[in-house]
Amino acid sequence: MEISVLFIGLRLTLGFFELNSGLKLNYSGDGLKQRALCTEARAAGKVTTEDSSVICKLQGTAHLPAFSMDGDYIIGGAFFIHYNMQALEHNYTTVPEPLRCTGRIEPREVHLSRAMIFAIDEINNSTKLLPGIRLGYQIHDSCASVPMAVKVAFQLTNDLDHVFYSSDNCSQSGIVMAVVGESGSTPSISMSRIIGSFNIPQVSHLATCACLSNKQQFPSFFRTIPSDQFQADALAKLVKQFGWTWIGAVRSDSDYGNNGMASFLKAAYKEGICVEYSESFNRIHPRSRIQRVADVIRRSTAMVVVVFAGLGEMRLLMEELSREPSPPRQWIGSEAWVTHPDMLKFTFCAGAIGFGIPRSVIPGLRDFLLDLSPTKVAASPIFTEFWEDAFNCSLGKSEKFMLFFFNDYILGSVTEKRLCDGSEDIKKLQSPYTDTSDLRITNMVYKAVYAIAHAIHNAVCQETNSTTQCDKLSRIESKQVLAQLKKVNFSQNGYHVSFDANGDPVAKYELVNWQKSKSGSLEFVTVGYYDASLPVGQEFHINMNITWMEGRKQVPVSVCSDSCPPGTHKVLQKGKPICCYDCIPCPEGEISNETDSTDCFHCLKEFWPNAERDTCFPKSVEFLSFSEVLGIILAVLSICGACLAVIVTVVFFCHRTSPIVRANNSELSFLLLFSLTLCFLCSLTFIGAPSEWSCMLRHTAFGITFVLCISCVLGKTIVVLMAFKATLPGSNIMKWFGPLQQRLTVVAFTLIQVLICTVWLVVSPPFPMKNLTTYKDRIILECALGSAVGFWAVLGYIGLLAVFCFVLAVLARKLPDNFNEAKLITFSMLIFCAVWITFIPAYVSSPGKFTVAVEIFAILASSFGLILCIFAPKCFIILFKPQKNTKKHLMNKKGSCDNLKQQAVSTQSSACAKDSIVDSSVICKLQGAARLPAFSEDGDYIIGGVFSTHYNMEMVKHNYTTMPALLKCTGRIEPRELHFLRTMIFAIEEINNSSKLLPGIRLGYHIHDSCASVPMAVKVAFQLTNGLDPVFYTGNNCSQSGMVMAVVGDSASTSSISISRIIGSFNIPQVSHFATCACLSNKQQYPSFFRTIPSDQFQANALAKLVKQFGWTWIGAVRSDSDYGNNGMASFLKAAYKEGICVEYSESFNRVHPRSRIQKVADVIRRSKAMVVVAFVGLGEMMLLLEELSHEPSPPRQWIGSEGWVTHPDMLKFTFCAGAIGFGIPRSVIPGLRDFLLDLSPAKVGSSPILTEFWEDAFNCRLEKSEKLILKFSLYILGSATDKKLCNGSEDIQKLQSPYTDTSELRITNMVYKAVYAIAHAIHNAVCQETNSTSQCDKLSRIESKQVLTQLKKVNFSQNGYHVSFDTNGDPVAKYELVNWQKSISGSLAFVTVGYYDASLPVGQEFHIYKDITWMEGRTQVPVSVCSDSCPPGTHKVLQKGKPICCYDCIPCPEGEISNTTDSTDCFPCPKEFWPNADRDTCFPKPVEFLSFTEVLGIILAAFSVIGACLAIITATIFFRHRTSPIVRANNSELSFLLLFSLTLCFLCSLTFIGAPSEWSCMLRHTAFGITFVLCISCVLGKTIVVLMAFKATLPGSNIMKWFGPLQQRLTVVSFTLIQVLICTVWLVVSPPFPMKNLTTYKDRIILECALGSAFGFWAVLGYIGLLAVFCFVLAVLARKLPDNFNEAKFITFSMLIFCAVWITFIPAYVSSPGKFTVAVKIFAILASSFGLILCIFAPKCFIILFEPDKNTKKHLIKKKEL
């Protein structure tokens, strides 16, 4: 573009001069006389001077302006008054003709040029702007073409003089101050490149190309119309607003269209919008190009068409579409055409919407435009042409103007028109020239002229004593105007004018809709607006109903795929844009609860999807309860078992003296029954919802009771066994098994189990848990074992005792029955062991509550087994067979028994409570002692202040019996908070001394210390709400007593939340300077909260963008466990997730936590792999964490900090954090603040407890009055006088290095300053009235805080150059500095601002870095912090199970697939005819394979084919030479020759199978093979039949040979062959074979082969051959025993046997052979069967003919062989 513009400029030769240094010119006088002197010199022809000078000559003819006027300063103008330029053909041999405009005049551009003249006239008549100075103008016609625009640019740069003189150079000759124009982007680019070189500013009214914002290429370009970048963003948001994701895009093929559409498509891509087509065209393109674009629109499926086109192009496209209208389309237009009245004639575009420049009103413009009489018109060629075109008449003087002006200016001819008669009334003319109803672009011209005028004004005028003095004799350069133009900031007619750093204004648009009026015509209706200066997300607003295409009221739908309902997720359609997808139901266990979900997500562990899979509902909780049938049954059985044990006990107790009870060891029996009762009852602990105590009880109770039970059984078994062992002579064994030993045995065995259970409960006890794994759709409440070893140890010990008991019982089973219960114990133990052996697999495999049921069943079954087997027989004898219950029957052995002793323990508990009732009183009383403010001053209106001057509060323990002690602050004073506090006082005093803000009104203040704690903050809030009076009276309520107007503070989010919840109820506004929690933006919860510091939501977004900027996807996160940290980190993590950033850990802590908690966080940081740590932490917490890390430094970490700590000077002492970066509040300057802060003498300090404490801490000395102050201040802080030296007056605060005195980086300080001023402005607006430019304030006016709250929402002012306003959430515009901790030259750390973040800038442009960053350890390379390295091409990412998405493995692409990008999420297959390379990152064509004549196999098969054919020919030759011989004649010579001929064809047809398949070869190979083989077998069949029938004919009376003569043989052969010919013909007609590429047999290569076409045809041909061969084989077998000499049937049999064997083998070989080997198998079968035939049938005959001629005689052949 640049080269073409410069080339055109060279061809025009308008900007280059001849410098003649040899001439001597007389030069004297100042700059004002230079031009006059040069003119006189040219006239005289003689010029002499002592100084050297240069002559400047214009190259070419000067171009007269369309409109011009002289003035003190000239402003240039460029408009395309004509829309075309004469096309010139350059022959490069003669001087080109002058450029000329052609075509009809453009009324709108005449309107715009006249608006420029109107603005200049208005300025010239102004007494405020450029008084005494007259502006002139030169307005040119650029013809909307680049060549003419370049000519105009040089013209404006050089002036009109053909020759002039200069002492230095020719570039400053006739320079204009500035240029207004051009209307098009492309001509504006050309002009700006030229005049920008001379520092001439250009202010365009309609050039919107975003490329012109590039200050490196266009340093002097400005515009009053917004850049297309804003319009593109607005259009993308508009399309997104209405859910259109599938659109068409049409653009002008120009800088305006191409750049605008590129910006739109980029913004649309970010919004998830897909483009079906993107077409471009230009008005100079042939009509076919425009027709093609129209056809694309007609055929497309997108209902919405976004058009970024110029007016001329759009008109051509609409005209083309009107010839053959497309289906209804919703048109979305750019500002260039969507608000142009001429476009309303295209009624099929009704409903179109787009953004237009806001309408405006310019007083006096219409009268100026209509002030055109025929006389005035005739004086201007432009007006003349316009007048004649408008009224279709000819002015009298037009011919003279044609000769004088048109020949040089435009190309045209005089048409025969009537003469204008003076009746033409321009006031009645309907034309874009006279239309002032919709001034959009006109206002842009108007503002451009005023912007230039203000810049000149600022350059030449001085403000003195409220008057303006302008020096019209002052000579200024255009670069001075350029410098001033960057700073202009004014309003004209209510329209603000200013430029940003790119020369662009604030972007504001109206949303215009084409609606039908009541008359039925289309009109523009403004239905909304777009304001880029509003906060992100609030720029776009619609305030009226929109009419859509065809007058519809419903929003059109334009999507590629319908939305996916909840319960499904989108799966992209392969090869299509992201807006084209299929809706796939969510997998089991996953849901999607929103429309168009990109993925399904798992329900929380305790939830499960509904049937539609769009909602998670809580899983049903399942456990074995007492209310269900199974639980009831088991509980009943447990109770029944326990009752049964009790009943048996009662029976035994009642018959305790009976022999059977005494004989069976009654003591152990009762103990056994007791343990069985417990066993039955312990099963009840397994039923019901598990709890901590029930889980521990059920297993231990079960284990101990069962061991007790089995120990008793074991004791009984041992006693029985030993009792009979003791009857042996000399045995004294029973002394070891007496009652004492039995008790000890039971206790010992049970004690072991108790110890096992105790260890289990101490080490890892059972606990209740929710089992979420067994069933997906429900939760099993169960007891986890805690330690599985403990559980199986308990169970194993029971089993061990049971087995031991079982073994002993088996040993004792053969003792005498009457005394022996060993058999019964054996059975009980057998049942017991069987139950518990079965229990193990059942327990392991039973799901859910059935696990518990199995356990209960095992307990009950084994318990019932014991009680029934051991005690049921005894009870039966006792109750029903008492005759057996005798000593005699029991054979005398008695056992001693003692009574069973039982103990019972009971506990009682009681509690009581008392309530107290406090009656309300009518008198208002403060509850508790009032707390004196730290600083206070009376005033007409009081402002509250809350600061964390101390950082801790005394911990108070409440006993709830006495009145609590007063809250007291403790710890050292915080100098920075004192600095903030004093800043508030400074601001209030500054306001009190101001004559503009609240004049005559004095503000007071009550400033409190919140101790950085919530309890004290709450107390302060009530204090500020209630005042200090302990008792007061009111006629209404107590809430309006001592209320302050507003509150500044607190510094922390948590305490600010507490304060806001209290004072917000009373409508007291709170303006915080440092509470950044995003939660405070919620106006429903905090309606009266404001802040001058941005919300953490913006900081979180900025931090996420910062992390993403440097490619960090694996980070650590640390936060304060507070509202600030938790909410800020939550916002950051949400933003980070959107940016694809993963978090390795997220730790929180608070300064009140124990050190162990902070150590844990530090250890996590040390052990982590993430190199980057994002810390959303308060200052106190961060200091504690870094101090902990400094004890044992972690590996190098890149710290990313929030504004809460990253800009605090105290943090720089942690040098291991060098390289840290983070966002901080911008630095500022507050004049006078430092002097105020340092204005502290010991006397002034001594009057304030806070200042006293600060002074003593700062200088480590004690003031004389400190003891008295300590007593007075004891209510305020907790402390005692320390032994310090007395202050001697030598302390100099100006030399003190402290955060209090530090004013080098006023960040948060400025937030306090702005907060006070915001409140003051709100009070001012509530109590003051503006009259005659003065403020009248009524100090007696009583206002309420809610009035201040209302006014605070509206404040909008600047103080010390810092803007203050609040959005609807009470937040300011978010601006941050990017701060880097860098080492200074001295080696100490310092804060260096390396970039900024401004949320008011367009999306994507908010974040900017302009300095080098120093990273951790002083590195200059950006650190790497990723979980997994990037996957190279040829691999794809596979997420590591259970880890975030940033952790993945790089898996090589599967066979046949590639990935050609880094970090590819998936591999994609190559096209069918391609295959991946070894690295699997590129596809290359597959090699093509077929059986060719050039390869070894092909050569061998071809050679055998040719040899076979030659062999057949040789045989035929031999037979022909001996055709009269008996052996030839006897074997049917005619069929023999025909057979040899067919065999020759058979051999040769195999050659058609070799070589690349073609259409003819595919059809030939199969048909030739089929027909020749049938011919061959038909001949063999004929020979066989003849041989067989010849011997049949020798039978007496046989006349059969008449049917098998030569004619019949020929007919047989022809008939058999003809059938095959018919089969082949049908095959070729219906579905013939064809060549194809086989891509399936081999993945890595292509097999060229012949497809069968019809498989049925192929197998029919082959089957028919087989049928004939089998028939021939059968006949040959029948004729095999005929006389040998005449019989060739044996040879035919062999040949057919070979033939059939070959083709039967061929079938599986053919089917299974791959690729070219299929063809080779087929050729082999043909050759093998052919060689079989020729060798078996003809070789013996040839041998006889050639080598045994004696056998070739008739005598030999007719000899018959005897059987």
PDB file of C-alpha atoms in Angstrom, residues 169-328:
ATOM      1  CA  ASN A 169      14.061  24.190   2.700  1.00  0.00           C
ATOM      2  CA  CYS A 170      10.837  23.993   0.764  1.00  0.00           C
ATOM      3  CA  SER A 171       8.840  21.844   3.145  1.00  0.00           C
ATOM      4  CA  GLN A 172       7.459  24.729   5.266  1.00  0.00           C
ATOM      5  CA  SER A 173       6.234  26.894   2.432  1.00  0.00           C
ATOM      6  CA  GLY A 174       2.471  27.008   2.235  1.00  0.00           C
ATOM      7  CA  ILE A 175       1.694  24.574   5.003  1.00  0.00           C
ATOM      8  CA  VAL A 176      -1.860  24.409   6.447  1.00  0.00           C
ATOM      9  CA  MET A 177      -2.347  24.126  10.214  1.00  0.00           C
ATOM     10  CA  ALA A 178      -4.438  20.968   9.966  1.00  0.00           C
ATOM     11  CA  VAL A 179      -6.662  18.993   7.606  1.00  0.00           C
ATOM     12  CA  VAL A 180     -10.263  17.868   8.065  1.00  0.00           C
ATOM     13  CA  GLY A 181     -11.068  14.674   6.169  1.00  0.00           C
ATOM     14  CA  GLU A 182     -11.074  12.415   4.296  1.00  0.00           C
ATOM     15  CA  SER A 183     -14.448  10.575   4.315  1.00  0.00           C
ATOM     16  CA  GLY A 184     -12.989   7.219   3.307  1.00  0.00           C
ATOM     17  CA  SER A 185     -10.445   5.114   5.159  1.00  0.00           C
ATOM     18  CA  THR A 186      -8.306   4.225   2.141  1.00  0.00           C
ATOM     19  CA  PRO A 187      -7.852   7.842   0.921  1.00  0.00           C
ATOM     20  CA  SER A 188      -7.276   8.919   4.548  1.00  0.00           C
ATOM     21  CA  ILE A 189      -4.463   6.366   4.859  1.00  0.00           C
ATOM     22  CA  SER A 190      -2.813   7.754   1.723  1.00  0.00           C
ATOM     23  CA  MET A 191      -3.146  11.358   2.879  1.00  0.00           C
ATOM     24  CA  SER A 192      -1.927  10.633   6.407  1.00  0.00           C
ATOM     25  CA  ARG A 193       1.237   8.932   5.166  1.00  0.00           C
ATOM     26  CA  ILE A 194       2.118  12.107   3.225  1.00  0.00           C
ATOM     27  CA  ILE A 195       1.081  14.993   5.481  1.00  0.00           C
ATOM     28  CA  GLY A 196       2.180  13.052   8.582  1.00  0.00           C
ATOM     29  CA  SER A 197       5.768  13.409   7.392  1.00  0.00           C
ATOM     30  CA  PHE A 198       5.341  17.203   7.781  1.00  0.00           C
ATOM     31  CA  ASN A 199       3.663  16.909  11.240  1.00  0.00           C
ATOM     32  CA  ILE A 200       0.400  18.253   9.834  1.00  0.00           C
ATOM     33  CA  PRO A 201      -2.465  16.868  11.914  1.00  0.00           C
ATOM     34  CA  GLN A 202      -5.354  15.236  10.091  1.00  0.00           C
ATOM     35  CA  VAL A 203      -8.763  14.929  11.758  1.00  0.00           C
ATOM     36  CA  SER A 204     -11.139  12.658   9.884  1.00  0.00           C
ATOM     37  CA  HIS A 205     -14.896  12.644  10.346  1.00  0.00           C
ATOM     38  CA  LEU A 206     -15.646   9.310   8.677  1.00  0.00           C
ATOM     39  CA  ALA A 207     -12.433   7.245   8.289  1.00  0.00           C
ATOM     40  CA  THR A 208     -13.102   4.412  10.734  1.00  0.00           C
ATOM     41  CA  CYS A 209     -10.485   1.807   9.801  1.00  0.00           C
ATOM     42  CA  ALA A 210      -8.933   0.395  12.987  1.00  0.00           C
ATOM     43  CA  CYS A 211      -5.547   0.419  11.287  1.00  0.00           C
ATOM     44  CA  LEU A 212      -5.467   4.226  11.568  1.00  0.00           C
ATOM     45  CA  SER A 213      -5.133   3.921  15.356  1.00  0.00           C
ATOM     46  CA  ASN A 214      -1.556   2.743  14.834  1.00  0.00           C
ATOM     47  CA  LYS A 215       0.457   5.767  15.967  1.00  0.00           C
ATOM     48  CA  GLN A 216       3.698   4.339  14.604  1.00  0.00           C
ATOM     49  CA  GLN A 217       2.339   4.462  11.051  1.00  0.00           C
ATOM     50  CA  PHE A 218      -0.048   7.400  11.391  1.00  0.00           C
ATOM     51  CA  PRO A 219       1.367   9.669  14.104  1.00  0.00           C
ATOM     52  CA  SER A 220      -0.603  12.775  13.082  1.00  0.00           C
ATOM     53  CA  PHE A 221      -3.992  11.132  12.473  1.00  0.00           C
ATOM     54  CA  PHE A 222      -7.025  11.878  14.645  1.00  0.00           C
ATOM     55  CA  ARG A 223     -10.717  11.318  14.168  1.00  0.00           C
ATOM     56  CA  THR A 224     -13.979  12.359  15.732  1.00  0.00           C
ATOM     57  CA  ILE A 225     -15.718   9.142  14.688  1.00  0.00           C
ATOM     58  CA  PRO A 226     -14.931   5.969  16.655  1.00  0.00           C
ATOM     59  CA  SER A 227     -12.579   3.339  15.295  1.00  0.00           C
ATOM     60  CA  ASP A 228     -14.054   0.272  13.645  1.00  0.00           C
ATOM     61  CA  GLN A 229     -12.454  -1.759  16.416  1.00  0.00           C
ATOM     62  CA  PHE A 230     -15.166  -0.515  18.763  1.00  0.00           C
ATOM     63  CA  GLN A 231     -17.860  -1.024  16.157  1.00  0.00           C
ATOM     64  CA  ALA A 232     -16.606  -4.542  15.482  1.00  0.00           C
ATOM     65  CA  ASP A 233     -16.766  -5.359  19.190  1.00  0.00           C
ATOM     66  CA  ALA A 234     -20.229  -3.809  19.411  1.00  0.00           C
ATOM     67  CA  LEU A 235     -21.482  -5.787  16.405  1.00  0.00           C
ATOM     68  CA  ALA A 236     -20.086  -9.002  17.890  1.00  0.00           C
ATOM     69  CA  LYS A 237     -21.849  -8.298  21.177  1.00  0.00           C
ATOM     70  CA  LEU A 238     -25.052  -7.484  19.266  1.00  0.00           C
ATOM     71  CA  VAL A 239     -24.917 -10.786  17.395  1.00  0.00           C
ATOM     72  CA  LYS A 240     -24.159 -12.648  20.613  1.00  0.00           C
ATOM     73  CA  GLN A 241     -26.970 -10.810  22.442  1.00  0.00           C
ATOM     74  CA  PHE A 242     -29.597 -12.397  20.228  1.00  0.00           C
ATOM     75  CA  GLY A 243     -28.070 -15.861  20.186  1.00  0.00           C
ATOM     76  CA  TRP A 244     -26.981 -15.850  16.531  1.00  0.00           C
ATOM     77  CA  THR A 245     -24.065 -18.228  16.206  1.00  0.00           C
ATOM     78  CA  TRP A 246     -24.280 -18.950  12.463  1.00  0.00           C
ATOM     79  CA  ILE A 247     -23.903 -15.885  10.270  1.00  0.00           C
ATOM     80  CA  GLY A 248     -22.788 -14.731   6.876  1.00  0.00           C
ATOM     81  CA  ALA A 249     -20.209 -11.966   6.438  1.00  0.00           C
ATOM     82  CA  VAL A 250     -19.923  -9.534   3.530  1.00  0.00           C
ATOM     83  CA  ARG A 251     -17.411  -6.709   3.285  1.00  0.00           C
ATOM     84  CA  SER A 252     -16.024  -4.069   0.974  1.00  0.00           C
ATOM     85  CA  ASP A 253     -12.736  -5.089  -0.584  1.00  0.00           C
ATOM     86  CA  SER A 254     -11.076  -1.984   0.868  1.00  0.00           C
ATOM     87  CA  ASP A 255      -9.176  -0.916   3.961  1.00  0.00           C
ATOM     88  CA  TYR A 256     -12.466  -0.028   5.635  1.00  0.00           C
ATOM     89  CA  GLY A 257     -14.150  -3.337   4.869  1.00  0.00           C
ATOM     90  CA  ASN A 258     -11.185  -5.670   5.222  1.00  0.00           C
ATOM     91  CA  ASN A 259      -9.879  -4.237   8.483  1.00  0.00           C
ATOM     92  CA  GLY A 260     -13.353  -3.775   9.925  1.00  0.00           C
ATOM     93  CA  MET A 261     -14.436  -7.296   9.091  1.00  0.00           C
ATOM     94  CA  ALA A 262     -11.139  -8.724  10.393  1.00  0.00           C
ATOM     95  CA  SER A 263     -11.767  -6.994  13.730  1.00  0.00           C
ATOM     96  CA  PHE A 264     -15.363  -8.202  13.780  1.00  0.00           C
ATOM     97  CA  LEU A 265     -14.434 -11.793  12.985  1.00  0.00           C
ATOM     98  CA  LYS A 266     -11.804 -11.760  15.720  1.00  0.00           C
ATOM     99  CA  ALA A 267     -14.333 -10.446  18.239  1.00  0.00           C
ATOM    100  CA  ALA A 268     -16.986 -12.859  16.955  1.00  0.00           C
ATOM    101  CA  TYR A 269     -14.628 -15.795  17.374  1.00  0.00           C
ATOM    102  CA  LYS A 270     -14.125 -14.835  21.017  1.00  0.00           C
ATOM    103  CA  GLU A 271     -17.907 -14.744  21.442  1.00  0.00           C
ATOM    104  CA  GLY A 272     -18.260 -18.248  19.973  1.00  0.00           C
ATOM    105  CA  ILE A 273     -19.861 -17.077  16.709  1.00  0.00           C
ATOM    106  CA  CYS A 274     -19.245 -19.044  13.504  1.00  0.00           C
ATOM    107  CA  VAL A 275     -19.173 -17.662   9.980  1.00  0.00           C
ATOM    108  CA  GLU A 276     -20.696 -19.697   7.170  1.00  0.00           C
ATOM    109  CA  TYR A 277     -19.131 -17.553   4.453  1.00  0.00           C
ATOM    110  CA  SER A 278     -17.074 -14.368   4.178  1.00  0.00           C
ATOM    111  CA  GLU A 279     -17.317 -12.579   0.843  1.00  0.00           C
ATOM    112  CA  SER A 280     -15.704  -9.362  -0.381  1.00  0.00           C
ATOM    113  CA  PHE A 281     -16.238  -7.131  -3.410  1.00  0.00           C
ATOM    114  CA  ASN A 282     -15.611  -3.593  -4.585  1.00  0.00           C
ATOM    115  CA  ARG A 283     -17.693  -1.171  -6.603  1.00  0.00           C
ATOM    116  CA  ILE A 284     -15.105  -1.279  -9.418  1.00  0.00           C
ATOM    117  CA  HIS A 285     -15.358  -5.070  -9.714  1.00  0.00           C
ATOM    118  CA  PRO A 286     -17.318  -6.538 -12.649  1.00  0.00           C
ATOM    119  CA  ARG A 287     -20.981  -7.281 -12.100  1.00  0.00           C
ATOM    120  CA  SER A 288     -20.274 -11.035 -12.157  1.00  0.00           C
ATOM    121  CA  ARG A 289     -18.340 -10.679  -8.889  1.00  0.00           C
ATOM    122  CA  ILE A 290     -21.282  -8.933  -7.239  1.00  0.00           C
ATOM    123  CA  GLN A 291     -23.681 -11.551  -8.652  1.00  0.00           C
ATOM    124  CA  ARG A 292     -21.541 -14.267  -7.113  1.00  0.00           C
ATOM    125  CA  VAL A 293     -21.759 -12.613  -3.698  1.00  0.00           C
ATOM    126  CA  ALA A 294     -25.537 -12.264  -4.086  1.00  0.00           C
ATOM    127  CA  ASP A 295     -25.845 -15.943  -5.026  1.00  0.00           C
ATOM    128  CA  VAL A 296     -23.849 -16.964  -1.958  1.00  0.00           C
ATOM    129  CA  ILE A 297     -26.273 -14.995   0.222  1.00  0.00           C
ATOM    130  CA  ARG A 298     -29.277 -16.580  -1.504  1.00  0.00           C
ATOM    131  CA  ARG A 299     -27.974 -20.150  -1.137  1.00  0.00           C
ATOM    132  CA  SER A 300     -26.684 -19.864   2.415  1.00  0.00           C
ATOM    133  CA  THR A 301     -28.411 -21.315   5.455  1.00  0.00           C
ATOM    134  CA  ALA A 302     -27.385 -18.449   7.748  1.00  0.00           C
ATOM    135  CA  MET A 303     -30.360 -16.180   8.420  1.00  0.00           C
ATOM    136  CA  VAL A 304     -28.190 -13.287   9.619  1.00  0.00           C
ATOM    137  CA  VAL A 305     -25.854 -11.336   7.325  1.00  0.00           C
ATOM    138  CA  VAL A 306     -23.302  -8.916   8.801  1.00  0.00           C
ATOM    139  CA  VAL A 307     -22.213  -6.353   6.224  1.00  0.00           C
ATOM    140  CA  PHE A 308     -19.120  -4.194   6.767  1.00  0.00           C
ATOM    141  CA  ALA A 309     -19.322  -2.278   3.507  1.00  0.00           C
ATOM    142  CA  GLY A 310     -19.163   1.236   2.181  1.00  0.00           C
ATOM    143  CA  LEU A 311     -22.238   3.029   0.927  1.00  0.00           C
ATOM    144  CA  GLY A 312     -21.385   2.565  -2.764  1.00  0.00           C
ATOM    145  CA  GLU A 313     -20.729  -1.172  -2.463  1.00  0.00           C
ATOM    146  CA  MET A 314     -23.841  -1.750  -0.387  1.00  0.00           C
ATOM    147  CA  ARG A 315     -26.021   0.059  -2.884  1.00  0.00           C
ATOM    148  CA  LEU A 316     -24.690  -2.147  -5.703  1.00  0.00           C
ATOM    149  CA  LEU A 317     -25.265  -5.330  -3.686  1.00  0.00           C
ATOM    150  CA  MET A 318     -28.822  -4.349  -2.743  1.00  0.00           C
ATOM    151  CA  GLU A 319     -29.620  -3.524  -6.365  1.00  0.00           C
ATOM    152  CA  GLU A 320     -28.326  -6.939  -7.418  1.00  0.00           C
ATOM    153  CA  LEU A 321     -30.353  -8.721  -4.729  1.00  0.00           C
ATOM    154  CA  SER A 322     -33.472  -6.763  -5.633  1.00  0.00           C
ATOM    155  CA  ARG A 323     -33.453  -8.306  -9.111  1.00  0.00           C
ATOM    156  CA  GLU A 324     -33.898 -11.760  -7.603  1.00  0.00           C
ATOM    157  CA  PRO A 325     -34.597 -11.385  -3.892  1.00  0.00           C
ATOM    158  CA  SER A 326     -33.031 -13.928  -1.564  1.00  0.00           C
ATOM    159  CA  PRO A 327     -34.983 -15.705   1.174  1.00  0.00           C
ATOM    160  CA  PRO A 328     -35.614 -13.385   4.148  1.00  0.00           C
TER     161      PRO A 328
END
